[in-house]
Amino acid sequence: VAPTTTTTVAPTTTTTVALTCAMGGACVVGDTGPGGGIVFYVADSTQSWGRYLEAACVGWSDGTCGGDDSTDPTAEWGCYEYEVSGAEGTAIGAGEQNTADIVDPSTGCPDYNAAGLANALVLGGQDDWFLPSKDELNEMHSQRTVIVGSVGTYWSSSQDDGMYAWSHLFAPAVETVDLHIKVNMFYVRPVRAF
């Protein structure tokens, strides 16, 4: 009879870790998103563009959160007297396509402008930032105390025509959505969808 051996195996322990918003879990307004920004919009269900929108964090302009650059940078909307084909979307989910149309060298105006500034951002390892549409910017305004930012007018990526684009004044107890001439220097705050 061959000798036998007995092996004792230690019990396996399983640890369950809840995923945070930044790690791919569920998000609520105010959470830190995967790009290091602040979640300001949560759709009822997953949409064609995603489910969540996060605004770049304070100090985003140097590619990091915080620091000394707590004021959002300003830029022209650009493309003055030129209507960018496709950049008229105003709905939630339209900002990414508007931005792509604006910075497209074949149809847009790829010079330095608000959309170009947002599109060039790499933050939190994410490079899919864009200038929010009119309705996305309105949602940002409704959550302005959560995302923080400069008091003043911000550009959306939604144009009206070759002369005007939509903007929103961010100020306490003020709800002002206006068309402004594209050469105005207004604040820029990139967002991303996920």
mmCIF file of C-alpha atoms in Angstrom:
data_model
loop_
_atom_site.group_PDB
_atom_site.id
_atom_site.type_symbol
_atom_site.label_atom_id
_atom_site.label_comp_id
_atom_site.label_asym_id
_atom_site.label_seq_id
_atom_site.Cartn_x
_atom_site.Cartn_y
_atom_site.Cartn_z
ATOM 1 C CA VAL A 1 0.000 0.000 0.000
ATOM 2 C CA ALA A 2 1.417 3.375 -1.039
ATOM 3 C CA PRO A 3 1.764 5.978 1.665
ATOM 4 C CA THR A 4 -0.801 8.840 1.604
ATOM 5 C CA THR A 5 -0.402 12.440 2.534
ATOM 6 C CA THR A 6 -2.956 14.848 3.828
ATOM 7 C CA THR A 7 -2.807 18.473 2.795
ATOM 8 C CA THR A 8 -4.565 21.095 4.844
ATOM 9 C CA VAL A 9 -5.759 24.120 2.867
ATOM 10 C CA ALA A 10 -6.285 27.389 4.698
ATOM 11 C CA PRO A 11 -9.781 28.848 4.249
ATOM 12 C CA THR A 12 -10.056 31.518 1.572
ATOM 13 C CA THR A 13 -11.260 34.939 2.618
ATOM 14 C CA THR A 14 -13.102 37.111 0.154
ATOM 15 C CA THR A 15 -13.187 40.830 0.659
ATOM 16 C CA THR A 16 -15.778 42.847 -1.211
ATOM 17 C CA VAL A 17 -14.831 46.417 -1.976
ATOM 18 C CA ALA A 18 -17.533 48.815 -3.098
ATOM 19 C CA LEU A 19 -16.500 50.722 -6.206
ATOM 20 C CA THR A 20 -16.457 54.488 -5.835
ATOM 21 C CA CYS A 21 -17.696 56.767 -8.587
ATOM 22 C CA ALA A 22 -14.096 57.477 -9.602
ATOM 23 C CA MET A 23 -13.459 53.718 -9.905
ATOM 24 C CA GLY A 24 -16.504 52.934 -12.067
ATOM 25 C CA GLY A 25 -19.218 52.587 -9.421
ATOM 26 C CA ALA A 26 -22.505 54.460 -9.217
ATOM 27 C CA CYS A 27 -22.285 58.225 -8.864
ATOM 28 C CA VAL A 28 -24.318 60.990 -7.248
ATOM 29 C CA VAL A 29 -24.035 64.734 -7.719
ATOM 30 C CA GLY A 30 -20.989 65.983 -5.815
ATOM 31 C CA ASP A 31 -18.918 62.796 -6.199
ATOM 32 C CA THR A 32 -15.416 62.908 -7.626
ATOM 33 C CA GLY A 33 -15.562 61.414 -11.123
ATOM 34 C CA PRO A 34 -12.969 59.283 -12.947
ATOM 35 C CA GLY A 35 -11.315 62.418 -14.366
ATOM 36 C CA GLY A 36 -10.900 64.037 -10.948
ATOM 37 C CA GLY A 37 -13.756 66.476 -11.596
ATOM 38 C CA ILE A 38 -17.061 66.883 -9.794
ATOM 39 C CA VAL A 39 -20.193 65.031 -10.948
ATOM 40 C CA PHE A 40 -22.923 67.607 -11.600
ATOM 41 C CA TYR A 41 -25.498 65.616 -13.569
ATOM 42 C CA VAL A 42 -26.884 62.087 -13.301
ATOM 43 C CA ALA A 43 -29.337 60.842 -15.953
ATOM 44 C CA ASP A 44 -32.149 58.520 -14.919
ATOM 45 C CA SER A 45 -30.663 55.754 -17.077
ATOM 46 C CA THR A 46 -27.706 55.235 -19.415
ATOM 47 C CA GLN A 47 -28.016 57.385 -22.549
ATOM 48 C CA SER A 48 -26.207 57.234 -25.885
ATOM 49 C CA TRP A 49 -23.623 59.673 -24.474
ATOM 50 C CA GLY A 50 -23.285 57.951 -21.055
ATOM 51 C CA ARG A 51 -25.038 58.531 -17.724
ATOM 52 C CA TYR A 52 -22.937 61.034 -15.804
ATOM 53 C CA LEU A 53 -21.401 64.442 -16.470
ATOM 54 C CA GLU A 54 -18.436 65.731 -14.497
ATOM 55 C CA ALA A 55 -17.035 69.259 -14.561
ATOM 56 C CA ALA A 56 -13.276 69.738 -14.427
ATOM 57 C CA CYS A 57 -12.047 70.522 -10.934
ATOM 58 C CA VAL A 58 -10.995 73.939 -9.696
ATOM 59 C CA GLY A 59 -7.441 74.542 -10.920
ATOM 60 C CA TRP A 60 -7.903 72.427 -14.054
ATOM 61 C CA SER A 61 -6.112 74.815 -16.420
ATOM 62 C CA ASP A 62 -2.650 73.486 -15.547
ATOM 63 C CA GLY A 63 -3.772 69.848 -15.779
ATOM 64 C CA THR A 64 -4.051 69.306 -12.017
ATOM 65 C CA CYS A 65 -6.687 69.907 -9.372
ATOM 66 C CA GLY A 66 -6.134 72.671 -6.842
ATOM 67 C CA GLY A 67 -3.038 74.826 -6.780
ATOM 68 C CA ASP A 68 -2.865 78.547 -7.344
ATOM 69 C CA ASP A 69 -4.968 78.681 -10.522
ATOM 70 C CA SER A 70 -8.384 78.758 -8.820
ATOM 71 C CA THR A 71 -9.895 81.101 -11.414
ATOM 72 C CA ASP A 72 -11.137 79.506 -14.605
ATOM 73 C CA PRO A 73 -9.382 80.823 -17.722
ATOM 74 C CA THR A 74 -11.185 82.964 -20.291
ATOM 75 C CA ALA A 75 -11.304 82.659 -24.068
ATOM 76 C CA GLU A 76 -13.337 83.808 -27.039
ATOM 77 C CA TRP A 77 -15.931 81.393 -28.387
ATOM 78 C CA GLY A 78 -14.130 81.878 -31.710
ATOM 79 C CA CYS A 79 -15.329 81.525 -35.303
ATOM 80 C CA TYR A 80 -16.702 85.073 -35.361
ATOM 81 C CA GLU A 81 -18.847 85.644 -38.473
ATOM 82 C CA TYR A 82 -18.562 81.948 -39.333
ATOM 83 C CA GLU A 83 -21.277 79.415 -38.570
ATOM 84 C CA VAL A 84 -19.744 76.063 -37.657
ATOM 85 C CA SER A 85 -21.763 73.280 -39.248
ATOM 86 C CA GLY A 86 -23.122 70.950 -36.561
ATOM 87 C CA ALA A 87 -22.352 73.078 -33.502
ATOM 88 C CA GLU A 88 -25.956 74.070 -32.830
ATOM 89 C CA GLY A 89 -26.863 71.263 -30.416
ATOM 90 C CA THR A 90 -28.254 72.533 -27.120
ATOM 91 C CA ALA A 91 -29.433 69.340 -25.374
ATOM 92 C CA ILE A 92 -27.683 67.357 -22.681
ATOM 93 C CA GLY A 93 -25.387 65.021 -24.581
ATOM 94 C CA ALA A 94 -24.685 67.511 -27.419
ATOM 95 C CA GLY A 95 -21.588 69.243 -26.030
ATOM 96 C CA GLU A 96 -19.100 66.594 -27.090
ATOM 97 C CA GLN A 97 -20.226 66.674 -30.743
ATOM 98 C CA ASN A 98 -20.448 70.483 -30.752
ATOM 99 C CA THR A 99 -16.858 70.656 -29.522
ATOM 100 C CA ALA A 100 -15.668 68.127 -32.103
ATOM 101 C CA ASP A 101 -17.306 70.210 -34.856
ATOM 102 C CA ILE A 102 -15.781 73.457 -33.591
ATOM 103 C CA VAL A 103 -12.211 72.132 -33.407
ATOM 104 C CA ASP A 104 -12.387 70.106 -36.648
ATOM 105 C CA PRO A 105 -9.835 71.746 -38.986
ATOM 106 C CA SER A 106 -11.879 70.896 -42.079
ATOM 107 C CA THR A 107 -15.197 72.403 -40.972
ATOM 108 C CA GLY A 108 -14.661 74.343 -37.763
ATOM 109 C CA CYS A 109 -12.257 76.959 -36.528
ATOM 110 C CA PRO A 110 -9.303 75.152 -34.975
ATOM 111 C CA ASP A 111 -7.675 78.367 -33.749
ATOM 112 C CA TYR A 112 -7.402 78.999 -30.023
ATOM 113 C CA ASN A 113 -10.928 79.292 -28.641
ATOM 114 C CA ALA A 114 -13.090 78.108 -25.739
ATOM 115 C CA ALA A 115 -13.833 74.712 -27.329
ATOM 116 C CA GLY A 116 -10.164 74.219 -28.235
ATOM 117 C CA LEU A 117 -9.130 74.951 -24.661
ATOM 118 C CA ALA A 118 -11.601 72.374 -23.317
ATOM 119 C CA ASN A 119 -10.742 69.809 -25.999
ATOM 120 C CA ALA A 120 -6.998 70.029 -25.270
ATOM 121 C CA LEU A 121 -7.384 69.209 -21.571
ATOM 122 C CA VAL A 122 -5.863 66.033 -20.140
ATOM 123 C CA LEU A 123 -6.880 65.694 -16.499
ATOM 124 C CA GLY A 124 -7.038 62.668 -14.239
ATOM 125 C CA GLY A 125 -5.734 60.518 -17.079
ATOM 126 C CA GLN A 126 -8.772 61.452 -19.206
ATOM 127 C CA ASP A 127 -8.505 63.263 -22.546
ATOM 128 C CA ASP A 128 -12.180 63.359 -23.574
ATOM 129 C CA TRP A 129 -13.106 66.747 -22.103
ATOM 130 C CA PHE A 130 -15.326 69.147 -24.047
ATOM 131 C CA LEU A 131 -17.113 72.488 -23.810
ATOM 132 C CA PRO A 132 -20.622 71.894 -22.411
ATOM 133 C CA SER A 133 -23.738 72.457 -24.510
ATOM 134 C CA LYS A 134 -26.264 75.119 -23.484
ATOM 135 C CA ASP A 135 -28.352 72.642 -21.431
ATOM 136 C CA GLU A 136 -25.268 71.002 -19.917
ATOM 137 C CA LEU A 137 -24.057 74.447 -18.862
ATOM 138 C CA ASN A 138 -27.483 75.170 -17.351
ATOM 139 C CA GLU A 139 -27.139 71.989 -15.267
ATOM 140 C CA MET A 140 -23.668 73.139 -14.180
ATOM 141 C CA HIS A 141 -25.178 76.447 -13.098
ATOM 142 C CA SER A 142 -27.797 74.646 -11.007
ATOM 143 C CA GLN A 143 -24.942 72.825 -9.221
ATOM 144 C CA ARG A 144 -22.525 75.791 -9.089
ATOM 145 C CA THR A 145 -22.099 75.545 -5.301
ATOM 146 C CA VAL A 146 -21.024 71.907 -5.710
ATOM 147 C CA ILE A 147 -18.567 72.374 -8.574
ATOM 148 C CA VAL A 148 -17.350 75.821 -7.433
ATOM 149 C CA GLY A 149 -15.937 78.225 -9.987
ATOM 150 C CA SER A 150 -15.573 81.835 -10.942
ATOM 151 C CA VAL A 151 -18.399 84.347 -10.647
ATOM 152 C CA GLY A 152 -19.004 85.514 -14.190
ATOM 153 C CA THR A 153 -20.183 84.396 -17.607
ATOM 154 C CA TYR A 154 -19.273 80.962 -19.020
ATOM 155 C CA TRP A 155 -19.360 79.837 -22.642
ATOM 156 C CA SER A 156 -21.351 76.868 -23.879
ATOM 157 C CA SER A 157 -20.467 75.031 -27.094
ATOM 158 C CA SER A 158 -23.891 75.843 -28.591
ATOM 159 C CA GLN A 159 -23.836 78.535 -31.257
ATOM 160 C CA ASP A 160 -26.871 80.371 -32.574
ATOM 161 C CA ASP A 161 -25.358 81.547 -35.851
ATOM 162 C CA GLY A 162 -22.105 82.983 -37.185
ATOM 163 C CA MET A 163 -22.214 85.914 -34.767
ATOM 164 C CA TYR A 164 -23.636 84.572 -31.487
ATOM 165 C CA ALA A 165 -23.269 81.656 -29.088
ATOM 166 C CA TRP A 166 -25.013 80.744 -25.837
ATOM 167 C CA SER A 167 -23.533 81.609 -22.459
ATOM 168 C CA HIS A 168 -24.626 81.531 -18.831
ATOM 169 C CA LEU A 169 -23.889 83.966 -16.011
ATOM 170 C CA PHE A 170 -22.735 82.102 -12.910
ATOM 171 C CA ALA A 171 -23.626 84.224 -9.907
ATOM 172 C CA PRO A 172 -25.570 83.676 -6.684
ATOM 173 C CA ALA A 173 -29.355 83.911 -7.121
ATOM 174 C CA VAL A 174 -29.022 84.843 -10.807
ATOM 175 C CA GLU A 175 -30.392 82.846 -13.725
ATOM 176 C CA THR A 176 -29.188 84.476 -16.931
ATOM 177 C CA VAL A 177 -28.825 82.529 -20.163
ATOM 178 C CA ASP A 178 -27.922 84.812 -23.072
ATOM 179 C CA LEU A 179 -26.635 84.973 -26.593
ATOM 180 C CA HIS A 180 -23.359 86.869 -26.817
ATOM 181 C CA ILE A 181 -21.071 87.870 -29.643
ATOM 182 C CA LYS A 182 -18.435 85.177 -30.136
ATOM 183 C CA VAL A 183 -15.488 87.546 -29.573
ATOM 184 C CA ASN A 184 -16.311 88.082 -25.875
ATOM 185 C CA MET A 185 -13.793 86.724 -23.404
ATOM 186 C CA PHE A 186 -15.806 84.486 -21.059
ATOM 187 C CA TYR A 187 -14.900 81.726 -18.627
ATOM 188 C CA VAL A 188 -14.328 78.135 -19.737
ATOM 189 C CA ARG A 189 -15.018 74.999 -17.682
ATOM 190 C CA PRO A 190 -14.569 71.686 -19.516
ATOM 191 C CA VAL A 191 -16.814 68.707 -18.822
ATOM 192 C CA ARG A 192 -16.791 65.041 -19.756
ATOM 193 C CA ALA A 193 -19.428 62.334 -20.046
ATOM 194 C CA PHE A 194 -19.050 58.765 -18.805
#
